[in-house]
Coordinates of C-alpha atoms in Angstrom, one line a residue:
X79 CA 101.1 20.4 -54.4
X80 CA 100.8 19.0 -58.0
X81 CA 99.5 15.4 -58.3
X82 CA 102.0 12.9 -59.4
X83 CA 100.7 11.3 -62.7
X84 CA 100.3 7.5 -62.8
X85 CA 98.2 4.7 -64.2
X86 CA 96.7 1.6 -62.5
X87 CA 98.9 -1.5 -62.3
X88 CA 98.4 -3.9 -65.2
X89 CA 97.6 -1.1 -67.6
X90 CA 99.9 0.7 -70.1
X91 CA 100.3 3.8 -72.2
X92 CA 101.5 3.2 -75.7
X93 CA 103.9 5.4 -77.7
X94 CA 103.4 6.1 -81.4
X95 CA 105.9 3.4 -82.3
X96 CA 104.2 0.9 -80.0
X97 CA 100.8 1.7 -81.4
X98 CA 102.2 1.3 -85.0
X99 CA 103.5 -2.2 -84.1
X100 CA 100.2 -3.2 -82.5
X101 CA 98.3 -2.0 -85.5
X102 CA 100.6 -4.0 -87.7
X103 CA 99.7 -7.2 -85.8
X104 CA 95.9 -6.3 -85.8
X105 CA 96.0 -5.5 -89.5
X106 CA 97.5 -9.0 -90.2
X107 CA 94.9 -10.7 -88.0
X108 CA 92.0 -8.7 -89.4
X109 CA 93.1 -9.4 -93.0
X110 CA 93.0 -13.2 -92.4
X111 CA 89.8 -13.0 -90.4
X112 CA 88.1 -11.4 -93.4
X113 CA 89.9 -13.7 -96.0
X114 CA 88.5 -16.7 -94.1
X115 CA 85.0 -15.2 -94.3
X116 CA 84.5 -13.8 -90.7
X117 CA 82.4 -10.7 -90.2
X118 CA 83.1 -7.9 -87.7
X119 CA 80.9 -7.1 -84.7
X120 CA 81.4 -5.1 -81.5
X121 CA 79.8 -5.5 -78.1
X122 CA 79.8 -3.1 -75.1
X123 CA 82.7 -2.6 -72.8
X124 CA 80.6 -3.7 -69.8
X125 CA 77.8 -6.2 -69.5
X126 CA 75.2 -7.0 -66.9
X127 CA 76.9 -8.9 -64.2
X128 CA 74.5 -11.9 -64.5
X129 CA 75.7 -12.2 -68.2
X130 CA 79.3 -12.9 -67.1
X131 CA 79.1 -14.4 -63.7
X132 CA 79.1 -18.2 -63.5
X133 CA 80.5 -18.7 -67.0
X134 CA 84.2 -19.0 -66.4
X135 CA 84.4 -21.3 -63.4
X136 CA 85.2 -20.2 -59.8
X137 CA 88.7 -18.9 -60.6
X138 CA 87.5 -16.9 -63.6
X139 CA 84.6 -15.3 -61.7
X140 CA 87.1 -14.0 -59.1
X141 CA 88.9 -12.1 -61.9
X142 CA 85.9 -10.2 -63.1
X143 CA 86.0 -6.4 -62.5
X144 CA 82.7 -5.3 -61.1
X145 CA 81.3 -1.8 -61.6
X146 CA 79.8 0.0 -58.6
X147 CA 76.4 1.5 -59.2
X148 CA 76.1 5.2 -59.1
X149 CA 75.4 6.6 -55.7
X150 CA 76.9 6.7 -52.2
X151 CA 75.7 3.3 -50.9
X152 CA 77.7 3.3 -47.7
X153 CA 76.4 6.6 -46.4
X154 CA 73.0 7.1 -48.1
X155 CA 70.7 5.1 -45.7
X156 CA 67.7 5.8 -48.0
X157 CA 69.3 3.7 -50.8
X158 CA 70.5 0.6 -49.0
X159 CA 70.9 -0.8 -45.5
X160 CA 74.3 -2.2 -44.7
X161 CA 74.0 -5.4 -42.7
X162 CA 75.4 -4.9 -39.2
X163 CA 77.8 -7.8 -39.4
X164 CA 79.3 -6.3 -42.6
X165 CA 79.4 -2.8 -41.0
X166 CA 81.5 -4.2 -38.2
X167 CA 83.7 -6.0 -40.7
X168 CA 84.3 -2.9 -42.7
X169 CA 85.2 -0.9 -39.6
X170 CA 87.6 -3.5 -38.4
X171 CA 89.0 -5.0 -41.7
X172 CA 91.6 -7.1 -39.8
X173 CA 88.9 -9.5 -38.7
X174 CA 88.7 -12.9 -40.4
X175 CA 85.6 -13.0 -42.5
X176 CA 83.1 -15.8 -41.6
X177 CA 81.1 -17.9 -44.0
X178 CA 77.9 -16.1 -42.9
X179 CA 79.6 -12.7 -43.6
X180 CA 80.8 -13.9 -47.0
X181 CA 77.2 -14.8 -48.0
X182 CA 76.0 -11.5 -46.8
X183 CA 78.8 -9.7 -48.6
X184 CA 78.0 -11.5 -51.9
X185 CA 74.3 -10.5 -51.5
X186 CA 75.3 -6.9 -50.7
X187 CA 77.7 -6.8 -53.7
X188 CA 75.0 -7.9 -56.1
X189 CA 72.8 -5.0 -54.8
X190 CA 75.4 -2.3 -55.3
X191 CA 77.0 -3.7 -58.5
X192 CA 74.8 -4.8 -61.4
X193 CA 77.4 -4.5 -64.2
X194 CA 80.9 -5.7 -64.9
X195 CA 83.7 -5.2 -67.4
X196 CA 83.8 -8.0 -69.9
X197 CA 86.2 -10.8 -69.1
X198 CA 86.5 -12.1 -72.6
X199 CA 84.7 -11.7 -76.0
X200 CA 83.2 -15.2 -76.2
X201 CA 80.4 -14.9 -73.5
X202 CA 79.3 -11.5 -74.8
X203 CA 79.3 -13.0 -78.3
X204 CA 77.0 -15.8 -77.1
X205 CA 74.7 -13.2 -75.6
X206 CA 74.8 -11.2 -78.9
X207 CA 73.9 -14.3 -80.9
X208 CA 70.8 -15.1 -78.7
X209 CA 69.7 -11.5 -78.6
X210 CA 70.0 -11.0 -82.4
X211 CA 69.2 -14.6 -83.5
X212 CA 66.4 -13.4 -85.9
X213 CA 68.8 -11.1 -87.7
X214 CA 71.7 -13.6 -88.2
X215 CA 72.2 -16.0 -91.0
X216 CA 73.6 -19.3 -89.6
X217 CA 76.3 -20.6 -89.7
X218 CA 77.5 -17.2 -88.5
X219 CA 81.2 -16.4 -88.7
X220 CA 82.2 -13.4 -86.7
X221 CA 85.4 -11.7 -85.5
X222 CA 86.0 -9.1 -82.8
X223 CA 89.1 -7.1 -81.9
X224 CA 88.3 -5.3 -78.6
X225 CA 89.8 -4.9 -75.1
X226 CA 88.9 -7.1 -72.1
X227 CA 89.7 -6.7 -68.4
X228 CA 90.8 -9.2 -65.7
X229 CA 91.6 -8.5 -62.0
X230 CA 94.7 -10.6 -62.4
X231 CA 98.1 -10.2 -60.8
X232 CA 100.2 -8.3 -63.3
X233 CA 103.4 -9.9 -64.6
X234 CA 105.3 -10.3 -67.9
X235 CA 102.8 -10.9 -70.6
X236 CA 99.8 -10.7 -68.2
X237 CA 97.9 -7.5 -67.9
X238 CA 94.6 -6.3 -66.4
X239 CA 93.6 -4.6 -69.6
X240 CA 94.4 -6.2 -72.9
X241 CA 93.0 -6.8 -76.4
X242 CA 91.6 -10.0 -77.6
X243 CA 91.2 -10.9 -81.3
X244 CA 88.5 -13.5 -81.6
X245 CA 87.1 -15.5 -84.5
X246 CA 84.1 -17.8 -83.9
X247 CA 81.6 -19.8 -85.9
X248 CA 78.2 -20.7 -84.5
X249 CA 75.4 -22.8 -86.0
X250 CA 77.5 -25.7 -87.3
X251 CA 78.9 -28.9 -85.7
X252 CA 81.2 -29.7 -88.6
X253 CA 84.7 -30.5 -87.6
X254 CA 85.9 -28.8 -90.8
X255 CA 85.5 -25.6 -88.8
X256 CA 88.2 -26.8 -86.3
X257 CA 90.5 -27.7 -89.3
X258 CA 90.0 -24.2 -90.7
X259 CA 90.7 -22.5 -87.4
X260 CA 94.1 -24.2 -87.2
X261 CA 94.8 -23.0 -90.7
X262 CA 93.7 -19.5 -89.6
X263 CA 96.2 -19.5 -86.8
X264 CA 99.0 -20.6 -89.2
X265 CA 98.1 -18.1 -91.8
X266 CA 98.4 -15.2 -89.4
X267 CA 101.7 -16.4 -87.9
X268 CA 103.1 -17.0 -91.4
X269 CA 102.2 -13.4 -92.4
X270 CA 103.9 -12.1 -89.2
X271 CA 107.0 -14.2 -90.0
X272 CA 106.7 -16.1 -86.7
X273 CA 108.3 -19.5 -87.2
X274 CA 107.8 -22.4 -84.8
X275 CA 104.7 -21.5 -82.9
X276 CA 103.0 -24.7 -81.7
X277 CA 99.3 -25.1 -82.0
X278 CA 98.3 -27.5 -79.3
X279 CA 95.1 -29.4 -79.5
X280 CA 93.1 -31.7 -77.2
X281 CA 89.4 -32.5 -76.6
X282 CA 87.3 -32.1 -73.5
X283 CA 85.6 -35.4 -74.3
X284 CA 88.9 -37.1 -74.0
X285 CA 89.4 -35.4 -70.6
X286 CA 85.9 -36.5 -69.5
X287 CA 86.7 -40.0 -70.6
X288 CA 89.9 -40.0 -68.6
X289 CA 88.1 -38.8 -65.5
X290 CA 85.6 -41.5 -66.1
X291 CA 88.0 -44.4 -66.4
X292 CA 90.0 -43.3 -63.3
X293 CA 86.8 -43.1 -61.3
X294 CA 86.8 -39.3 -60.9
X295 CA 84.0 -38.2 -63.2
X296 CA 82.3 -36.3 -60.4
X297 CA 85.5 -34.2 -60.1
X298 CA 85.8 -33.4 -63.8
X299 CA 86.1 -29.6 -63.3
X300 CA 88.7 -29.9 -60.5
X301 CA 90.6 -32.5 -62.5
X302 CA 90.8 -30.4 -65.7
X303 CA 91.6 -27.1 -63.9
X304 CA 94.5 -28.8 -62.0
X305 CA 95.7 -30.6 -65.2
X306 CA 95.7 -27.3 -67.1
X307 CA 98.4 -25.9 -64.7
X308 CA 101.0 -28.6 -65.5
X309 CA 103.3 -26.2 -67.4
X310 CA 103.0 -23.7 -64.6
X311 CA 103.3 -25.7 -61.3
X312 CA 104.7 -29.0 -62.6
X313 CA 103.6 -32.6 -62.0
X314 CA 104.0 -32.5 -58.2
X315 CA 102.0 -29.3 -58.0
X316 CA 99.2 -30.8 -60.2
X317 CA 99.0 -33.9 -58.0
X318 CA 98.9 -31.8 -54.9
X319 CA 96.0 -29.7 -56.2
X320 CA 94.1 -32.8 -57.3
X321 CA 94.6 -34.3 -53.8
X322 CA 93.4 -31.1 -52.1
X323 CA 90.3 -31.2 -54.4
X324 CA 89.4 -34.6 -53.1
X325 CA 90.7 -36.8 -56.1
X326 CA 91.9 -40.1 -54.7
X327 CA 95.5 -41.2 -54.7
X328 CA 94.4 -44.3 -56.8
X329 CA 92.8 -42.0 -59.4
X330 CA 95.9 -39.8 -59.5
X331 CA 98.1 -43.0 -60.0
X332 CA 96.0 -44.0 -63.0
X333 CA 96.5 -40.6 -64.6
X334 CA 100.3 -40.9 -64.3
X335 CA 100.9 -41.9 -68.0
X336 CA 99.5 -38.5 -69.0
X337 CA 102.5 -36.7 -67.5
X338 CA 104.9 -38.3 -70.0
X339 CA 102.7 -38.8 -73.1
X340 CA 105.1 -38.9 -76.0
X341 CA 105.2 -39.9 -79.7
X342 CA 103.7 -38.7 -82.9
X343 CA 100.2 -37.4 -83.1
X344 CA 99.0 -40.8 -84.4
X345 CA 100.9 -42.7 -81.8
X346 CA 99.4 -40.5 -79.1
X347 CA 95.9 -41.1 -80.5
X348 CA 96.4 -44.9 -80.5
X349 CA 97.5 -44.8 -76.9
X350 CA 94.5 -42.7 -76.0
X351 CA 92.2 -45.1 -77.8
X352 CA 93.6 -48.0 -75.7
X353 CA 93.4 -46.0 -72.4
X354 CA 89.8 -44.9 -73.1
X355 CA 88.5 -48.2 -74.5
X356 CA 85.8 -48.4 -71.7
X357 CA 84.6 -44.8 -72.3
X358 CA 82.2 -44.0 -75.2
X359 CA 82.6 -40.3 -74.6
X360 CA 86.4 -40.6 -74.5
X361 CA 86.5 -42.6 -77.7
X362 CA 84.3 -40.0 -79.4
X363 CA 86.9 -37.3 -78.5
X364 CA 89.7 -39.5 -79.9
X365 CA 87.7 -39.8 -83.2
X366 CA 87.2 -36.1 -83.4
X367 CA 90.9 -35.4 -82.8
X368 CA 91.9 -37.9 -85.4
X369 CA 89.7 -36.2 -88.0
X370 CA 91.0 -32.7 -87.3
X371 CA 94.7 -33.7 -87.1
X372 CA 94.6 -35.9 -90.1
X373 CA 93.1 -33.2 -92.3
X374 CA 95.3 -30.4 -91.0
X375 CA 98.4 -32.4 -91.7
X376 CA 97.1 -33.5 -95.1
X377 CA 96.4 -29.8 -96.1
X378 CA 99.7 -28.7 -94.6
X379 CA 100.9 -25.8 -92.4
X380 CA 103.2 -22.9 -93.2
X381 CA 105.4 -21.9 -90.3
X382 CA 103.5 -23.4 -87.4
X383 CA 103.5 -26.9 -85.8
X384 CA 100.5 -29.0 -84.7
X385 CA 100.8 -31.0 -81.5
X386 CA 98.4 -33.2 -79.5
X387 CA 98.7 -32.3 -75.8
X388 CA 96.7 -34.6 -73.6
X389 CA 97.3 -32.4 -70.6
X390 CA 95.8 -29.4 -72.2
X391 CA 92.5 -28.6 -70.4
X392 CA 91.9 -24.9 -70.6
X393 CA 90.0 -24.2 -67.4
X394 CA 86.9 -22.5 -68.9
X395 CA 83.8 -24.4 -68.1
X396 CA 82.0 -23.9 -71.5
X397 CA 84.3 -26.0 -73.7
X398 CA 82.8 -29.3 -74.8
X399 CA 84.9 -30.6 -77.7
X400 CA 88.2 -29.6 -79.3
X401 CA 90.4 -27.2 -77.3
X402 CA 93.3 -25.2 -78.6
X403 CA 96.3 -23.4 -77.1
X404 CA 99.1 -21.8 -79.0
X405 CA 102.6 -21.4 -77.5
X406 CA 105.4 -19.2 -78.8
X407 CA 108.6 -20.6 -80.4
X408 CA 110.8 -22.4 -77.9
X409 CA 113.4 -19.7 -77.8
X410 CA 111.0 -17.2 -76.3
X411 CA 109.9 -17.6 -72.6
X412 CA 106.3 -16.7 -72.9
X413 CA 102.9 -18.3 -72.0
X414 CA 100.2 -19.0 -74.5
X415 CA 99.7 -16.5 -77.3
X416 CA 96.3 -17.9 -78.3
X417 CA 93.6 -20.4 -77.4
X418 CA 90.0 -21.5 -77.9
X419 CA 87.8 -24.4 -78.5
X420 CA 84.3 -25.9 -79.2
X421 CA 81.4 -25.1 -77.0
X422 CA 78.2 -27.0 -77.8
X423 CA 75.9 -25.3 -75.3
X424 CA 77.2 -21.8 -74.5
X425 CA 74.1 -20.0 -76.0
X426 CA 71.9 -22.4 -74.0
X427 CA 72.6 -20.4 -70.8
X428 CA 70.8 -17.5 -72.6
X429 CA 67.9 -19.6 -73.8
X430 CA 69.0 -20.7 -77.3
X431 CA 69.5 -24.5 -77.3
X432 CA 71.3 -26.7 -79.8
X433 CA 73.6 -23.9 -81.1
X434 CA 77.1 -25.3 -81.4
X435 CA 80.0 -23.0 -81.8
X436 CA 83.8 -23.1 -82.0
X437 CA 86.3 -20.2 -81.8
X438 CA 89.8 -19.1 -81.3
X439 CA 91.5 -16.0 -79.8
X440 CA 94.8 -14.3 -80.6
X441 CA 96.7 -12.8 -77.6
X442 CA 97.7 -9.5 -79.2
X443 CA 99.9 -8.3 -76.3
X444 CA 101.9 -11.5 -76.0
X445 CA 102.3 -11.8 -79.8
X446 CA 103.7 -8.2 -79.7
X447 CA 106.2 -9.2 -77.0
X448 CA 107.2 -12.3 -79.0
X449 CA 107.7 -10.4 -82.2
X450 CA 109.7 -7.7 -80.4
X451 CA 112.0 -10.2 -78.7
X452 CA 112.6 -12.0 -82.0
X453 CA 113.1 -8.8 -84.0
X454 CA 110.3 -9.6 -86.4
X455 CA 108.8 -6.2 -86.8
X456 CA 109.7 -4.8 -90.3
X457 CA 111.6 -1.5 -90.0
X458 CA 108.9 0.2 -92.1
X459 CA 106.2 -0.5 -89.5
X460 CA 107.1 2.5 -87.3
X461 CA 107.8 4.8 -90.3
X462 CA 105.1 7.5 -90.5
X463 CA 106.0 10.8 -92.1
X464 CA 108.3 10.2 -95.1
X465 CA 109.3 13.9 -95.6
X466 CA 109.2 17.1 -93.6
X467 CA 108.8 20.3 -95.5
X468 CA 110.8 23.1 -93.9
X469 CA 109.0 26.3 -93.1
X470 CA 111.0 29.4 -94.2
X471 CA 108.1 31.9 -94.0
X472 CA 104.5 32.3 -95.1
X473 CA 105.3 32.5 -98.9
X474 CA 107.3 29.3 -98.8
X475 CA 104.8 27.7 -96.5
X476 CA 101.9 28.3 -98.9
X477 CA 104.0 26.9 -101.8
X478 CA 104.8 23.9 -99.7
X479 CA 101.3 23.3 -98.5
X480 CA 99.9 23.2 -102.1
X481 CA 102.4 20.4 -102.9
X482 CA 101.7 18.7 -99.6
X483 CA 98.0 18.7 -100.4
X484 CA 98.6 17.0 -103.7
X485 CA 101.0 14.4 -102.2
X486 CA 98.5 13.5 -99.5
X487 CA 95.8 12.9 -102.1
X488 CA 98.2 10.3 -103.5
X489 CA 98.5 8.6 -100.1
X490 CA 102.0 9.9 -99.4
X491 CA 102.7 10.8 -95.7
X492 CA 104.2 14.3 -95.6
X493 CA 103.9 17.3 -93.3
X494 CA 105.3 20.8 -92.8
X495 CA 107.0 22.2 -89.7
X496 CA 104.5 24.6 -88.3
X497 CA 106.8 27.5 -87.4
X498 CA 109.3 29.5 -89.4
X499 CA 112.1 28.4 -87.1
X500 CA 115.8 28.2 -87.7
X501 CA 116.9 25.4 -90.0
X502 CA 118.9 23.8 -87.3
X503 CA 115.9 23.4 -85.1
X504 CA 113.8 21.9 -88.0
X505 CA 116.7 19.5 -88.9
X506 CA 116.8 18.3 -85.3
X507 CA 113.0 17.8 -85.2
X508 CA 113.1 15.6 -88.3
X509 CA 116.0 13.6 -86.9
X510 CA 114.3 13.0 -83.6
X511 CA 111.1 12.0 -85.3
X512 CA 113.0 9.5 -87.5
X513 CA 111.7 11.3 -90.7
X514 CA 114.1 10.2 -93.5
X515 CA 113.7 13.2 -95.9
X516 CA 113.4 17.0 -95.5
X517 CA 112.3 19.4 -98.2
X518 CA 113.8 22.9 -98.6
X519 CA 112.0 25.7 -100.5
X520 CA 113.1 29.2 -101.3
X521 CA 112.9 31.8 -104.2
X522 CA 114.8 29.6 -106.6
X523 CA 112.6 26.6 -106.0
X524 CA 109.4 28.6 -106.3
X525 CA 110.5 30.2 -109.6
X526 CA 111.4 26.8 -111.1
X527 CA 108.4 24.9 -109.6
X528 CA 110.8 22.4 -107.9
X529 CA 111.8 21.3 -104.4
X530 CA 115.2 20.6 -102.9
X531 CA 114.9 17.1 -101.4
X532 CA 117.6 16.1 -98.8
X533 CA 118.2 12.5 -97.7
X534 CA 119.1 12.7 -94.0
X535 CA 120.8 9.3 -94.0
X536 CA 123.2 9.9 -96.8
X537 CA 123.3 13.7 -96.6
X538 CA 122.8 14.0 -100.4
X539 CA 120.2 16.4 -101.8
X540 CA 118.8 17.0 -105.3
X541 CA 116.2 19.2 -107.0
X542 CA 113.0 17.3 -107.9
X543 CA 109.6 18.2 -109.4
X544 CA 106.3 17.3 -107.7
X545 CA 105.8 14.6 -110.3
X546 CA 109.2 13.0 -109.3
X547 CA 108.6 13.4 -105.6
X548 CA 106.9 10.1 -104.8
X549 CA 109.4 8.0 -106.6
X550 CA 112.3 9.7 -104.8
X551 CA 111.1 9.2 -101.2
X552 CA 110.2 5.5 -101.5

């Protein structure tokens, strides 16, 4: 019985048209990365598990795909001994796992899996910087466009395998980098014709200050992770999660104003300054936000909007300053299409201290869905071959191939039907491929050194020379 073909949930195949559209987006992003002075690097698909684990918070760590070491560990007793309690657990998987078994399972997993697929591009980048620090000129501006993997529950706009397009700067604490990254977001969206994307900004120092003034500084991570879910689970859901994490009802009451924080950016900053008057760290965050926002607005944006969102937390543990999240235009029901922030000590976990960095990421897959829904892909994006030369036999094919060779040297996309099939079959092939022109050759054309060019849309045809060809099929 033949095996039914299929792919894992959360992954996708891409058709030629879909790949062309994805490459259109990546080309725009890459163009602006390089225009802004970022240099390309690449890192391995998988990293040592210790490189990734513990860098994304408890929730992020659970989504890391681990790679099983080579070898049959469950049956080869020479390689590893399976703890008895785990052996019993695996035999009877319906049993509830105990704390002791969970500890044993984690130890066992670390022995049979030493590598993991990368969760994002930022932590591997930090590892790269530390490992290659003697070869790098700082400040170092790098970009990466590569796939990442997360063991997440697949849903619209959320996949287990997807591309990230990152730009980061390390080796500078200047807030002008944050100003530039907002401009970079806007430049890409302007090129893509995406009007109304909102670039939300906040600062982890502000969040730390809020946690401090409400008396929940020891619960900062729990506080920010819960707050970051406001747009997903609502105010009541956030309050419930905070309560479950041990944040007092009094503290939650003090944070109530954040759930309806309105006004212009400057008005919000003034409210924050008042709220955080007793927190030096919080006021430092307000000062940083004011510098970034004032300068972004002074320089101006193209098609995007800037907004200060005090509930924006981004759950990743390594952010220490400004944090960004980009949302699609309001008419599209989609989650964030980009995000990032400042991390002052990420490389410190790999032994390189005092190396501040800041970066952003574009969500390629979600941007694709937004452009598709809004009809923003130019019609020419999916056009590949401009003209199909018909094959009427070996003599005609050779005549056509000489012309095709010249046209390709000029960068014109043309091809020949490989078989000397009936014209009707070749016409249908061109039509199904969406090729706009066909080229007919015979004795008359070969004697005169011309070609009969037919426009499939209008049905008109004319005799053209090779020199006229490019102009006619534009």
